[in-house]
Coordinates of C-alpha atoms and ligand atoms in Angstrom, one line a residue:
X25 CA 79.8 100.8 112.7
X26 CA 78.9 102.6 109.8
X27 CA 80.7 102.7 106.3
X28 CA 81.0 105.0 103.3
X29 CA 81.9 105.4 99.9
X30 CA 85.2 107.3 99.5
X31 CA 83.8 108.7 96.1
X32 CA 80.4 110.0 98.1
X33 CA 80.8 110.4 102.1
X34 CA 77.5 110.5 102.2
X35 CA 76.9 107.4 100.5
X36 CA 76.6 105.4 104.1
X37 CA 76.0 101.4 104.3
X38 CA 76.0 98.9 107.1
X39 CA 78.7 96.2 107.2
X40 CA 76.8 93.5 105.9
X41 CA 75.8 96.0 103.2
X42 CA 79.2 96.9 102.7
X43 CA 80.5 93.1 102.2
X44 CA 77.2 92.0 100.2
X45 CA 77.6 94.9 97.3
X46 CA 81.4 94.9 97.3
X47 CA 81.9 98.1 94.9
X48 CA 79.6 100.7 96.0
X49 CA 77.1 102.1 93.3
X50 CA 79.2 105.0 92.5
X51 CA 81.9 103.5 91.9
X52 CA 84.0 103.9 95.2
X53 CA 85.3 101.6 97.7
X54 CA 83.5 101.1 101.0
X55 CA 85.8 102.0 104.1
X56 CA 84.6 102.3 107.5
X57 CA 83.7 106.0 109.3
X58 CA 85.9 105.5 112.1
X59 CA 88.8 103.5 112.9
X60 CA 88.1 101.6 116.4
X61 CA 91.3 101.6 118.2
X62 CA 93.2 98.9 120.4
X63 CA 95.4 99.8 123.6
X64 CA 98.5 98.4 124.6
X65 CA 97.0 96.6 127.2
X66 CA 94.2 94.9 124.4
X67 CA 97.3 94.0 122.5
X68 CA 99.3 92.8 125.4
X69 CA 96.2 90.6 125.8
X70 CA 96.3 89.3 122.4
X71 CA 99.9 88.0 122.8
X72 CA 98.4 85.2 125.1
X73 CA 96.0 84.5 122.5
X74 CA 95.8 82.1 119.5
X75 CA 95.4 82.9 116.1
X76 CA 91.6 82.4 115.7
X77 CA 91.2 84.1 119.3
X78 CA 93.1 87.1 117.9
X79 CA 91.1 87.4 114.7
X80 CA 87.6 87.3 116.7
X81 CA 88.9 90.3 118.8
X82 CA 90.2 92.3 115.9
X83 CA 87.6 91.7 113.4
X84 CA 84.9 92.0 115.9
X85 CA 85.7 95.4 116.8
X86 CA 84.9 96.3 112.5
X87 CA 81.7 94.2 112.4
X88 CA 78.9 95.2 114.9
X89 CA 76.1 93.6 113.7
X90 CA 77.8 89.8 114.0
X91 CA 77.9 88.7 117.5
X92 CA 81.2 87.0 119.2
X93 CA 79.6 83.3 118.7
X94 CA 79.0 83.8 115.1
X95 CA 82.2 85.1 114.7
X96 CA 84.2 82.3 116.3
X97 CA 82.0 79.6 113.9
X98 CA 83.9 81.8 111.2
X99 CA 86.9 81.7 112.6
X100 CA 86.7 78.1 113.6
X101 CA 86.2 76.8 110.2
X102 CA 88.5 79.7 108.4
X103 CA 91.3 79.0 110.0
X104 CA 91.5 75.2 111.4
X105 CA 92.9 72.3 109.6
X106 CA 92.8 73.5 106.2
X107 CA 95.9 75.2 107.3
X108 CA 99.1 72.6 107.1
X109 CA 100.5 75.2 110.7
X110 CA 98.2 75.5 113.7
X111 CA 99.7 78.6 114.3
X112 CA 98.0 79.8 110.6
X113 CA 100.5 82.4 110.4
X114 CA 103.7 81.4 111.7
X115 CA 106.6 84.2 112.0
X116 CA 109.9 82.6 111.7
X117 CA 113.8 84.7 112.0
X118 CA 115.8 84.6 109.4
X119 CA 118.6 86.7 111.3
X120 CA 118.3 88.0 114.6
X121 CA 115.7 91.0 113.7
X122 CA 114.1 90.3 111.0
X123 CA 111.4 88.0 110.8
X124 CA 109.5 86.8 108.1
X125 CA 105.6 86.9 108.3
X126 CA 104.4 83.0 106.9
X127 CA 100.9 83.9 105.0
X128 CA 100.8 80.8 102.7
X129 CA 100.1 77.9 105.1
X130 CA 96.6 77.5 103.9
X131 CA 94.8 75.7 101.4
X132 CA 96.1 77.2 97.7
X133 CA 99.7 78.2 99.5
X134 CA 99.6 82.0 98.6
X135 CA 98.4 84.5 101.4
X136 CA 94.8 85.1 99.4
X137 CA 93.3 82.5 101.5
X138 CA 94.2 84.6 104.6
X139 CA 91.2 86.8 103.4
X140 CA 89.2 84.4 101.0
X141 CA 88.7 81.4 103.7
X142 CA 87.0 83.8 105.3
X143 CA 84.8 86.1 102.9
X144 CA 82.3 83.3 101.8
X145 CA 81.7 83.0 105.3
X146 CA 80.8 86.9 105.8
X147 CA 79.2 87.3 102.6
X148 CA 76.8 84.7 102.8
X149 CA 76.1 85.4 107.0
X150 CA 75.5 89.3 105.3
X151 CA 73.0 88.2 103.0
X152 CA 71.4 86.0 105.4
X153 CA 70.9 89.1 107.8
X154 CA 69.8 91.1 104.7
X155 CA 67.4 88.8 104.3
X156 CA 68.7 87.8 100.3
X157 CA 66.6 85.2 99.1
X158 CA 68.8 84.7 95.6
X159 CA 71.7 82.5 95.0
X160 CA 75.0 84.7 94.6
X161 CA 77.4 83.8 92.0
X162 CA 81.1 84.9 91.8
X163 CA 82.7 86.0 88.8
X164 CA 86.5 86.2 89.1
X165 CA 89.2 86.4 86.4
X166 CA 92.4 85.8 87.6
X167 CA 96.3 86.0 86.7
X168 CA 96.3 82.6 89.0
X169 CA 96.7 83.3 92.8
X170 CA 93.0 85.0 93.5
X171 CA 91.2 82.1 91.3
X172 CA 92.2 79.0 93.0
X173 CA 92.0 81.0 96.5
X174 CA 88.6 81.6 96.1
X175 CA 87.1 78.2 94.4
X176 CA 88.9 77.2 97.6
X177 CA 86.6 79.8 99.6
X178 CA 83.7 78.9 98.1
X179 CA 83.5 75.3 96.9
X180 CA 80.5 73.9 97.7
X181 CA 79.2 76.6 100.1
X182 CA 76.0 76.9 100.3
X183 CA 73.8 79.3 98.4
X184 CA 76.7 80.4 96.1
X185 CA 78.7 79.0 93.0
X186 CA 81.7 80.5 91.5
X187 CA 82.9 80.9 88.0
X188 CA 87.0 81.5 87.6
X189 CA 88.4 82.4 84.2
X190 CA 92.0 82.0 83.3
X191 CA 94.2 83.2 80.7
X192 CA 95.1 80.5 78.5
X193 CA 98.9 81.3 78.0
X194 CA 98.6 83.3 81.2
X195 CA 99.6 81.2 84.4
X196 CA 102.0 79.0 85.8
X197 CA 101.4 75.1 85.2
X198 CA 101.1 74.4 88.8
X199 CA 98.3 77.3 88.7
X200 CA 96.0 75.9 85.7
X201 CA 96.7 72.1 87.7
X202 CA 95.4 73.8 90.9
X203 CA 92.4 75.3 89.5
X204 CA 91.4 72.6 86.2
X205 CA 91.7 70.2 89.2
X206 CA 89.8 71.9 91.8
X207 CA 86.3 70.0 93.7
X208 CA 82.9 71.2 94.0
X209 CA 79.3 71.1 92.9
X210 CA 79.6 74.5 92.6
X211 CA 82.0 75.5 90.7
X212 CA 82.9 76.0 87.3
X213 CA 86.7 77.0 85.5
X214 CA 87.5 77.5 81.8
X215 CA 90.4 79.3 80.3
X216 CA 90.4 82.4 78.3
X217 CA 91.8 82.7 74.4
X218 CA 94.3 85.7 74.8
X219 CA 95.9 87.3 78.3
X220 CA 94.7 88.1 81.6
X221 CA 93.8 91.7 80.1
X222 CA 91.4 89.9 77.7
X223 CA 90.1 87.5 81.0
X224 CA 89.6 90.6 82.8
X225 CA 87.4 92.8 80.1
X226 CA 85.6 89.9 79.1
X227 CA 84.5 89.5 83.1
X228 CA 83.9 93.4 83.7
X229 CA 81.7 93.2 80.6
X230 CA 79.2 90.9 82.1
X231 CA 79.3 92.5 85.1
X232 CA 78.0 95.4 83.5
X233 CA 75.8 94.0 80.9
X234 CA 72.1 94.5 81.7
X235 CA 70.4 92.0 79.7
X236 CA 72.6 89.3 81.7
X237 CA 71.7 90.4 85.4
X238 CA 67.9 90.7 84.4
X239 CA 67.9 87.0 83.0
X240 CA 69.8 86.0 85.8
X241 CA 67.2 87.8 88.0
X242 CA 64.6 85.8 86.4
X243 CA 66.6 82.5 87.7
X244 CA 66.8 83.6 91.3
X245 CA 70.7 84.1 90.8
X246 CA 73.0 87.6 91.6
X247 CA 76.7 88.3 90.3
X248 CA 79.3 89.6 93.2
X249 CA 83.2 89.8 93.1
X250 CA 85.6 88.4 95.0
X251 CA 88.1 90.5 94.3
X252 CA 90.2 92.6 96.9
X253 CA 88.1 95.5 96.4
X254 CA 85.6 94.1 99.1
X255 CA 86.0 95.0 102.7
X256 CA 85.3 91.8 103.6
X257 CA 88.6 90.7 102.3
X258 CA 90.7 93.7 103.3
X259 CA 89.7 93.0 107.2
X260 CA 90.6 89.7 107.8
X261 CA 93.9 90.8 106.6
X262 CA 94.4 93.7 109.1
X263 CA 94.3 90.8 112.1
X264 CA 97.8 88.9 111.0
X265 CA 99.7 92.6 111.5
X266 CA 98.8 92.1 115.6
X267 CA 99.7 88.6 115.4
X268 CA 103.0 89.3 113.7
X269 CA 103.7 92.4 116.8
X270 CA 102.4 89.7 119.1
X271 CA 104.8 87.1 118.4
X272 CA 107.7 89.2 117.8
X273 CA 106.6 90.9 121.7
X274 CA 106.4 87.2 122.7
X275 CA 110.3 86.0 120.9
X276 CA 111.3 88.4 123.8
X277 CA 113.3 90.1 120.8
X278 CA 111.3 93.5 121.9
X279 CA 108.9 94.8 124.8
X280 CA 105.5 95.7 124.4
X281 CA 105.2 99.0 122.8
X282 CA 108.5 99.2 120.7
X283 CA 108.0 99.9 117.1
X284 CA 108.4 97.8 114.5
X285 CA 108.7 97.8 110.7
X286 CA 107.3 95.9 108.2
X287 CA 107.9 95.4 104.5
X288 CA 105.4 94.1 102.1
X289 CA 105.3 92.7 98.6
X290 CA 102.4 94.8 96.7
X291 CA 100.1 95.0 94.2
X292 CA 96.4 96.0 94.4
X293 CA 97.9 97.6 97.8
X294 CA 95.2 95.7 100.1
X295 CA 97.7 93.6 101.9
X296 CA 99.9 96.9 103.1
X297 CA 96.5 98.8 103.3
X298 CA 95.6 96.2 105.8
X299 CA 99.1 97.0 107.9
X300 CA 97.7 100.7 107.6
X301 CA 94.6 100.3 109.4
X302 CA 96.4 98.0 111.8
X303 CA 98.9 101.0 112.8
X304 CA 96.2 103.6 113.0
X305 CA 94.2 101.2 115.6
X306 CA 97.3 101.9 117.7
X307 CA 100.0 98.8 116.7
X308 CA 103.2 100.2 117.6
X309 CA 104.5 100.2 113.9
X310 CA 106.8 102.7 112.4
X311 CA 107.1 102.6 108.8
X312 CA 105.1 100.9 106.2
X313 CA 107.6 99.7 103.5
X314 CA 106.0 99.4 100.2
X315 CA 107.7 96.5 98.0
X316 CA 107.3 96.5 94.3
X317 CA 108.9 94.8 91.4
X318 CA 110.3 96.3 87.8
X319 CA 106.2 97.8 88.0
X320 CA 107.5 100.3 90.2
X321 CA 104.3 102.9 89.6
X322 CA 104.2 102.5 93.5
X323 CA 107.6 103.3 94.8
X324 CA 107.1 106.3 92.4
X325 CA 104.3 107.3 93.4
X326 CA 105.3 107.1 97.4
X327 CA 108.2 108.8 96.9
X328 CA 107.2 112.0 94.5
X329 CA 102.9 112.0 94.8
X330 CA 102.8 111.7 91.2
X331 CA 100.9 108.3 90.4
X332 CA 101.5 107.8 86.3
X333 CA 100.8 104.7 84.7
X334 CA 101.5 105.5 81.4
X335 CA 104.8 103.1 81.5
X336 CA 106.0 100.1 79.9
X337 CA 104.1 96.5 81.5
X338 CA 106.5 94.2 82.4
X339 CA 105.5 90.8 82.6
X340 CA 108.3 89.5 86.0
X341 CA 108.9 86.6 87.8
X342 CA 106.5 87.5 90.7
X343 CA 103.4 88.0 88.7
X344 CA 100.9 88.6 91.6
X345 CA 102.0 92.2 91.9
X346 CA 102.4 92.7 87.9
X347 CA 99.9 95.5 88.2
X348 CA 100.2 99.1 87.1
X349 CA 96.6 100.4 88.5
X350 CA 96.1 99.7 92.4
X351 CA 92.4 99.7 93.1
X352 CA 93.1 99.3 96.8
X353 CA 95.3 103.0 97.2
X354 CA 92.2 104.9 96.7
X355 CA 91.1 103.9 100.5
X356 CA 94.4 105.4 101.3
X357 CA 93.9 108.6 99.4
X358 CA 90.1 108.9 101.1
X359 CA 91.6 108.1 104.7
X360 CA 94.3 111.2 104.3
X361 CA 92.1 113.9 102.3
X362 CA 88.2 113.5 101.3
X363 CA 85.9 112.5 99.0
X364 CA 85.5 115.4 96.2
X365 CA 89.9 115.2 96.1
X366 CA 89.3 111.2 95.3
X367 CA 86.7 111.2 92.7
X368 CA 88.7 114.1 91.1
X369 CA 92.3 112.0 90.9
X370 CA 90.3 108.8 90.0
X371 CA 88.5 110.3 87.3
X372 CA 92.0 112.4 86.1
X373 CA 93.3 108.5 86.3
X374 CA 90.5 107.4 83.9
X375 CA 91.2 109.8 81.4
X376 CA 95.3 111.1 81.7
X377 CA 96.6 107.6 83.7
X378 CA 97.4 110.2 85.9
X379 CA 97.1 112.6 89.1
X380 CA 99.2 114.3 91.4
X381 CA 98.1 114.5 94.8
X382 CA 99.8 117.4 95.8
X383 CA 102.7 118.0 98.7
X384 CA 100.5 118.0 101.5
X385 CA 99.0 114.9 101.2
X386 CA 102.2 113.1 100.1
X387 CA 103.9 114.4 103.4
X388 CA 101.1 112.3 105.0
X389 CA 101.7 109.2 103.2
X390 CA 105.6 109.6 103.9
X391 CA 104.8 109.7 107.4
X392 CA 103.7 106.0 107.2
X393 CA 105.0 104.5 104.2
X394 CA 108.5 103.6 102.7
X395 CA 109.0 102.3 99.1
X396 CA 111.2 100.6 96.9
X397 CA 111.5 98.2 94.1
X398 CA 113.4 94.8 93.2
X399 CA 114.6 93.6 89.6
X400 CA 114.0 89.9 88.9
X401 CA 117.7 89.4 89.0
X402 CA 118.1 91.4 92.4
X403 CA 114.8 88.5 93.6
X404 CA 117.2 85.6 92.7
X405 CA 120.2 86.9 93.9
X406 CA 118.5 87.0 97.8
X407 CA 116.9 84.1 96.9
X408 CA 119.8 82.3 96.5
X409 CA 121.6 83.9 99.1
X410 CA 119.2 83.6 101.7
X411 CA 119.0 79.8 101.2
X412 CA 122.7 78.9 100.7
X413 CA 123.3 81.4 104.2
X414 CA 120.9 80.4 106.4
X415 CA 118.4 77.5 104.8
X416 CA 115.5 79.5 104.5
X417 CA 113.7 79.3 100.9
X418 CA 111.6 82.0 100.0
X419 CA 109.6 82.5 97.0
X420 CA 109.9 85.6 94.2
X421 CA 107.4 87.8 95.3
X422 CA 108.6 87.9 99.5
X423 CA 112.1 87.6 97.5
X424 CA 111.1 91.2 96.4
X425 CA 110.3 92.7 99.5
X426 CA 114.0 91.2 101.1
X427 CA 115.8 92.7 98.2
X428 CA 114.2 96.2 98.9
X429 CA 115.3 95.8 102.9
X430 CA 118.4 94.7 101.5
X431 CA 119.0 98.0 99.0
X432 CA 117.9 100.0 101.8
X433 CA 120.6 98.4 104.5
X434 CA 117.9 97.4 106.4
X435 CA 118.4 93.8 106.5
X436 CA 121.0 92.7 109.6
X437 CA 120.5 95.9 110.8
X438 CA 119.4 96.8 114.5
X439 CA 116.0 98.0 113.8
X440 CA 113.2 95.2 114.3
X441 CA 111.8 94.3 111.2
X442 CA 109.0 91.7 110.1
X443 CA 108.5 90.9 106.0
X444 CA 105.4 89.4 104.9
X445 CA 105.7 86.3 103.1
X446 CA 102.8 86.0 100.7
X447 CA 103.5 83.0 98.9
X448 CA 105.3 79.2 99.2
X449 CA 107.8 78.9 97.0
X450 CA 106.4 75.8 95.7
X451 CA 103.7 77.9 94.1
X452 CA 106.6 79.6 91.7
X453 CA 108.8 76.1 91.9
X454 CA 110.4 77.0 88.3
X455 CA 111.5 80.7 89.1
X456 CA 112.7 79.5 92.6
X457 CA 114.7 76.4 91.1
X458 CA 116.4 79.0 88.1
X459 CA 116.9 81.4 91.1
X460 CA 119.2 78.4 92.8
X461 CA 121.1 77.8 89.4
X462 CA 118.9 74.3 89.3
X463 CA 117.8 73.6 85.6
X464 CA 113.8 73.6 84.7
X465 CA 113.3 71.5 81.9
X466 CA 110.5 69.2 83.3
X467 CA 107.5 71.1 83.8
X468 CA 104.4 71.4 85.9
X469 CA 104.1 68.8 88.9
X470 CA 107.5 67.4 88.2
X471 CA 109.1 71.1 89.1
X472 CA 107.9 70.7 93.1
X473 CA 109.7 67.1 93.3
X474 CA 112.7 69.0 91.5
X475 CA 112.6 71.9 94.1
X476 CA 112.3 69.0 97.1
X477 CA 115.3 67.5 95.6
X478 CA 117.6 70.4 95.0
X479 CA 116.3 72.2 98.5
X480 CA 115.9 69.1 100.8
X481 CA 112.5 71.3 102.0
X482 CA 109.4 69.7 101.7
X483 CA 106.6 71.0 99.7
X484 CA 102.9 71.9 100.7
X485 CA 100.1 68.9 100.8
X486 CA 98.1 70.5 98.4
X487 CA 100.6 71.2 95.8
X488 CA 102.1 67.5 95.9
X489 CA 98.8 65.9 95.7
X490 CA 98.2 67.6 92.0
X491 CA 99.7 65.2 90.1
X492 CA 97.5 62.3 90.4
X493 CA 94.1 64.2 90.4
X494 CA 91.8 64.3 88.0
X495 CA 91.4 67.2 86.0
X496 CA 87.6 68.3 85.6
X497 CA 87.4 71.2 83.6
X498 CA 89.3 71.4 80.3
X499 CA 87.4 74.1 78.4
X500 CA 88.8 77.3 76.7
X501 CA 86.5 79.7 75.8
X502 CA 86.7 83.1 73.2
X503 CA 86.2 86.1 75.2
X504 CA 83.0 86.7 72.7
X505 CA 81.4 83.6 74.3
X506 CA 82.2 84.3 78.1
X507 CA 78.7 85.2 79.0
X508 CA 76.7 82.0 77.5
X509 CA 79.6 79.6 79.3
X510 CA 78.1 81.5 82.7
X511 CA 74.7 81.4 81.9
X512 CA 75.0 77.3 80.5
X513 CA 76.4 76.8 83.7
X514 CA 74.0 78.8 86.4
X515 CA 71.3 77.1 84.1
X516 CA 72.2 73.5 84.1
Ligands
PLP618 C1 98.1 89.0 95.5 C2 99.5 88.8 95.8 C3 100.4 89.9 96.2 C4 99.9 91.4 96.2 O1 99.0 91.7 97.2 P1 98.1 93.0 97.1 O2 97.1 92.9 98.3 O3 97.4 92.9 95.8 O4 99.0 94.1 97.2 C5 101.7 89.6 96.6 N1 102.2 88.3 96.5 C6 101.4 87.3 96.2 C7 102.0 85.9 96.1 C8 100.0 87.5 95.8 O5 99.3 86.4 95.5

């Protein structure tokens, strides 16, 4: 299968090409030139299937150039006991039709690992086939969430190492202990003086900085992203959509073949994207229900065509989808018009913060999607009721997705609905504990024994080991300064 840039359709790569350069050299995102379908009777198939067996059927049918054994080795080792479920994404009900989509049983607890366990795995198999001779390394700056899932992804994998810079004032203390303790040769994690905008410049600068890929040349070494932007981590996501159908199909709750919703907490829109391609390979889904928090440039945008994001940043209490520009839409906008239309609005985005994509392409979009938004106090509300009704404890960010069923009747309600669950609510234990009326005063590990307490849940391995580990990185760096930490380490 063949992709394309959706700035330049005639900018055509291979898959492994696709995965190895991430952005494409005009600036567009890679999607692929057809999308393969699956019939009732594949899916039906799938329901008797595991996870891993599910994800070697879907993902096969996007990468032709891997064959099935290499892609079960992926599989295998993406999705196996790093994950504390061994049903890696477990749906659970919370009432009798709506269930909630568990993406967060893996190794950081946040549904990024759904993707970045298996990246490193493609991107270095890509390479391999490409015949790349030069060490890759990733450069990632990150609000919390996408850091520590990808050190996770790539610790000590061979032929790569990974740099992760974090805001200093900018994440969660359970975050900055995740990362500041995280293992590897490879790896390599310093905080950034300012915000996650300052992180964030600092790393596009050396990406684009000349002087720094030609002495990295010169050591054998290449920079790629592991940001959402690369199909490699779109496509593992579109797999968990089928499994979610497949277990509702299998609850008995619905046949094969009925529709189903599904409501998703969003921010670079890859997660939802990935629900997208899943219903235009033929999964019986109806709607497509955007979820966004108080940065509501989405819901907006879904319901009027007008994306603006000349609007005020607010800084809530589900910070993963804090995010007013949504690199991952433009594959949308590609998929339902063409390629001169999408360089045109992307370009009117660059310079106004806005476009408009006119009615008939919004009528397309509406077709699929649904959108709405959640206030931090609407989050806590559900939060709270949810656990004090039924015992289930979700965290903010799937809190904002319930709310928006909620505000749109939807919850209780006949139609069969599944909401995807993108974090534990270990990972935001403070927010979760002031959403139960619990106080927060202690701070970083001691907040997750608090939550245990107050919940009588248990929390995630990997969040309750923190506290005694060592913590192996505890520099902070200027943003002036960002390129000579990379180099010192690459050259040590
Ligand atoms: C990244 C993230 C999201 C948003 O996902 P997108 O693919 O960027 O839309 C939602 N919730 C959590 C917990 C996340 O880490």
């Amino acid at each position: 299968m063949k992709y394309y840039s959706t700035r330049d359709r005639k900018n055509v790569v291979t898959a492994t090409q696709a995965i190895a350069q991430g952005l494409a050299a005009d600036g567009g995102l890679f999607v692929p030139e057809t999308i393969p379908s699956s019939t009732l009777a594949e899916i039906e198939a799938f329901c008797k299937m595991d996870y891993r067996s599910r994800a070697v059927a879907i993902m096969g049918k996007y990468l032709d150039e891997f064959t099935l054994a290499e892609l079960t080795a992926f599989v295998r080792d993406a999705y196996s006991d790093n994950y504390d479920s061994t049903e890696i994404a477990p749906t659970r009900f919370v009432n009798k039709n709506t269930a909630v989509l568990e993406l967060w049983h893996g190794p950081t607890c946040a549904f990024k690992d759904m993707a970045l366990q298996m990246l490193p795995r493609l991107l270095t198999a890509s390479l391999k086939k490409l015949g790349e001779k030069r060490e890759v390394c990733i450069l990632v700056a990150t609000s919390g969430d996408t850091g520590k899932a990808a050190l996770e992804g790539f610790a000590d994998v061979e032929g790569t190492s990974i740099v992760v810079f974090y805001p200093r004032d900018g994440v969660s203390d359970i975050q900055k202990l995740q990362m500041t303790t995280q293992h590897g040769k490879n790896v390599f994690i310093s905080a950034v003086e300012g915000n996650f905008d300052d992180a964030q410049t600092g790393v596009k600068k050396i990406f684009s900085d000349r002087e720094f890929a030609k002495s990295l040349e010169e050591k054998g070494a290449f920079l790629s992203s592991a940001n959402s932007i690369n199909w490699g981590r779109l496509l593992p996501q579109i797999v968990y959509y089928f499994s979610a159908y497949c277990d509702y199909v299998n609850s008995g709750k619905i046949k094969m073949g009925d529709e189903i919703d599904f409501c998703v907490p969003t921010g670079n829109f890859g997660d939802i994207l990935a629900g997208w391609y899943a219903k235009k390979m033929g999964l019986p889904v109806r709607k497509l229900i955007c979820a966004s928090n108080s940065n509501n440039v989405l819901t907006d945008f879904i319901n009027t065509g007008v994306y603006d994001r000349n609007r005020e940043f607010y800084a809530t209490i589900s910070p993963s989808m804090d995010i007013l520009v949504s690199s991952n839409l433009e594959r949308l906008l590609f998929m339902l018009s063409d390629d001169t239309s999408v360089k045109g609005w992307m370009e009117e985005l660059k310079t106004k913060g806005k476009y408009d994509v006119g009615a008939k392409v919004l009528s397309k979009i509406q077709a699929d999607f649904d959108a709405g938004f959640s206030s931090d106090e609407e989050a806590k509300a559900y939060i709270r009721e949810l656990f004090k009704s039924s015992g289930y404890l979700m965290d903010t960010h799937t809190a904002d997705a319930y709310a928006v069923l909620a505000n749109m009747t939807k919850i209780g309600a006949e139609f069969p609905t599944v909401i995807v669950s993108t974090a534990s609510p270990y990972k935001f234990s403070d927010s979760v504990l002031d959403a139960l009326g619990e106080s927060t005063v202690v701070s970083g590990a001691g907040l997750i024994e608090k939550l245990e307490d107050a919940t009588g849940t248990t929390a995630p391995k990997p969040l309750t080991g923190l506290e005694g580990r060592e913590v192996r990185f505890t520099g902070c760096t200027s943003k002036e300064e960002m390129p000579d930490v990379v180099m010192s380490f690459l050259t040590k």
